[in-house]
Coordinates of C-alpha atoms in Angstrom, one line a residue:
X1 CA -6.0 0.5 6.3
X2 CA -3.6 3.0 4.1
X3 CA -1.3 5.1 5.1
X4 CA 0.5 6.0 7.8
X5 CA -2.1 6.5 10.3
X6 CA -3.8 3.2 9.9
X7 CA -0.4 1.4 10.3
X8 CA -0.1 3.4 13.3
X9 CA -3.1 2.5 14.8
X10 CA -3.1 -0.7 13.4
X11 CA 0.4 -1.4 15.5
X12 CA -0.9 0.7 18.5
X13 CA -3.8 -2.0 18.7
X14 CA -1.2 -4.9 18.0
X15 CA 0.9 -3.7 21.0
X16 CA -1.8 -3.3 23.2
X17 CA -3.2 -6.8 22.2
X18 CA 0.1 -8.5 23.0
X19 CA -0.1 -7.3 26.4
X20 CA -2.9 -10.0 27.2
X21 CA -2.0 -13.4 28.1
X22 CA -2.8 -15.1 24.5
X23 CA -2.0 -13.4 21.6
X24 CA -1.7 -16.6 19.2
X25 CA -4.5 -14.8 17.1
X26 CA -2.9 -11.9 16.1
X27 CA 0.6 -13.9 15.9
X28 CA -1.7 -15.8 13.1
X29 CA -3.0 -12.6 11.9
X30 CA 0.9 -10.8 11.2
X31 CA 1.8 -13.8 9.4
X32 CA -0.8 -13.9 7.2
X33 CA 0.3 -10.6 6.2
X34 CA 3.4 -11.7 6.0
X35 CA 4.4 -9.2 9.0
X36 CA 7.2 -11.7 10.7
X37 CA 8.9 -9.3 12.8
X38 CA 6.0 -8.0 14.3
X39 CA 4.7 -11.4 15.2
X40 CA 7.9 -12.2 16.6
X41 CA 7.6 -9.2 18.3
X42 CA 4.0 -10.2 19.9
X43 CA 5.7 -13.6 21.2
X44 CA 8.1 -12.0 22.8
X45 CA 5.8 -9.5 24.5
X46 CA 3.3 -12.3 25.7
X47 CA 6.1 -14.7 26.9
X48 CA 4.9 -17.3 24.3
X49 CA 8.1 -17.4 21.6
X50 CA 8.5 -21.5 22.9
X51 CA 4.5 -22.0 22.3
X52 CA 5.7 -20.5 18.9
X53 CA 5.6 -23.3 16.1
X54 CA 9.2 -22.5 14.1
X55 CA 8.0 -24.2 10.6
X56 CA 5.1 -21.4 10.7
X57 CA 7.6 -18.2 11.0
X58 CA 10.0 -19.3 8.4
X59 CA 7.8 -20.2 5.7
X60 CA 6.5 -17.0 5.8
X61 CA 10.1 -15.4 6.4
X62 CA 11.2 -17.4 3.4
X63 CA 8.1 -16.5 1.1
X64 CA 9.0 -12.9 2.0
X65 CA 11.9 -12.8 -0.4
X66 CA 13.6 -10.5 2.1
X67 CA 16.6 -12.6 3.3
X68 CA 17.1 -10.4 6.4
X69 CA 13.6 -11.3 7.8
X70 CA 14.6 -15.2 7.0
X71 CA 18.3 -14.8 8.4
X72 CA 17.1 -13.3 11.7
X73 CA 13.9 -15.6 12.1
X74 CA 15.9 -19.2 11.3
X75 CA 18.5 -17.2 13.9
X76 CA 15.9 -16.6 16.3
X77 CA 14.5 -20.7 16.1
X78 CA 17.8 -21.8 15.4
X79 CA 17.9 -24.7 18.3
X80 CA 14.0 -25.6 16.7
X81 CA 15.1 -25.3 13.5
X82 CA 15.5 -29.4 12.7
X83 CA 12.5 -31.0 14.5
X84 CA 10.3 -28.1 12.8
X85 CA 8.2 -29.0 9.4
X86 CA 10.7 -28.4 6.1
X87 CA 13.2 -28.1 8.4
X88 CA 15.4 -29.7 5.3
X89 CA 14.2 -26.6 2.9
X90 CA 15.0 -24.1 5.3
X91 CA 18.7 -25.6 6.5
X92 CA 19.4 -25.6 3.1
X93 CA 17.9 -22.0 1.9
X94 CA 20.0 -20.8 5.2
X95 CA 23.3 -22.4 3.9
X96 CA 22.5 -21.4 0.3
X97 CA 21.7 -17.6 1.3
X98 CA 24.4 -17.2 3.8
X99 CA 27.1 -19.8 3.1
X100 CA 27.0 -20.4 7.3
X101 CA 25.9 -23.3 9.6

């Protein structure tokens, strides 16, 4: 959709999709359009941020280019961070972006 109505709806329909008891589809469906928040968002609405698989979120958060969306999503998984796949790229784009650890 364009404009500001279809996002609306579009989000209206996400929201009221989370509510149910497995939302993994439309977690799949943010990310593919590289919507991280949102699907963070949806986890934590459904209860299922630990089902969550960390490697997915912040290879999309990193692809993003917006280092706010990766800062807050490696700080959201940080305790998942190492056993996650890439967990060596995205430890060391973390320390690279934000000098931190």
């Amino acid at each position: 959709s364009t404009g500001s109505s279809g996002i609306n709806a579009e989000y209206g329909g996400i929201d009221m999709m989370s509510r149910l008891s497995d939302c993994t589809g439309i977690i799949d469906a943010l990310l593919r359009k590289g919507h991280v928040t949102p699907a963070l968002k949806c986890a934590l609405a459904s209860g299922q941020e630990e089902k969550c698989e960390a490697g997915k979120f912040l290879r999309v958060a990193a692809d993003s280019g917006d280092n706010v969306v990766f800062y807050n999503t490696y700080r959201f998984f940080e305790g998942r961070v190492a056993g996650c796949e890439g967990s060596e790229e995205f430890v060391a784009l973390y320390k690279g972006l934000f000098n931190e650890l």
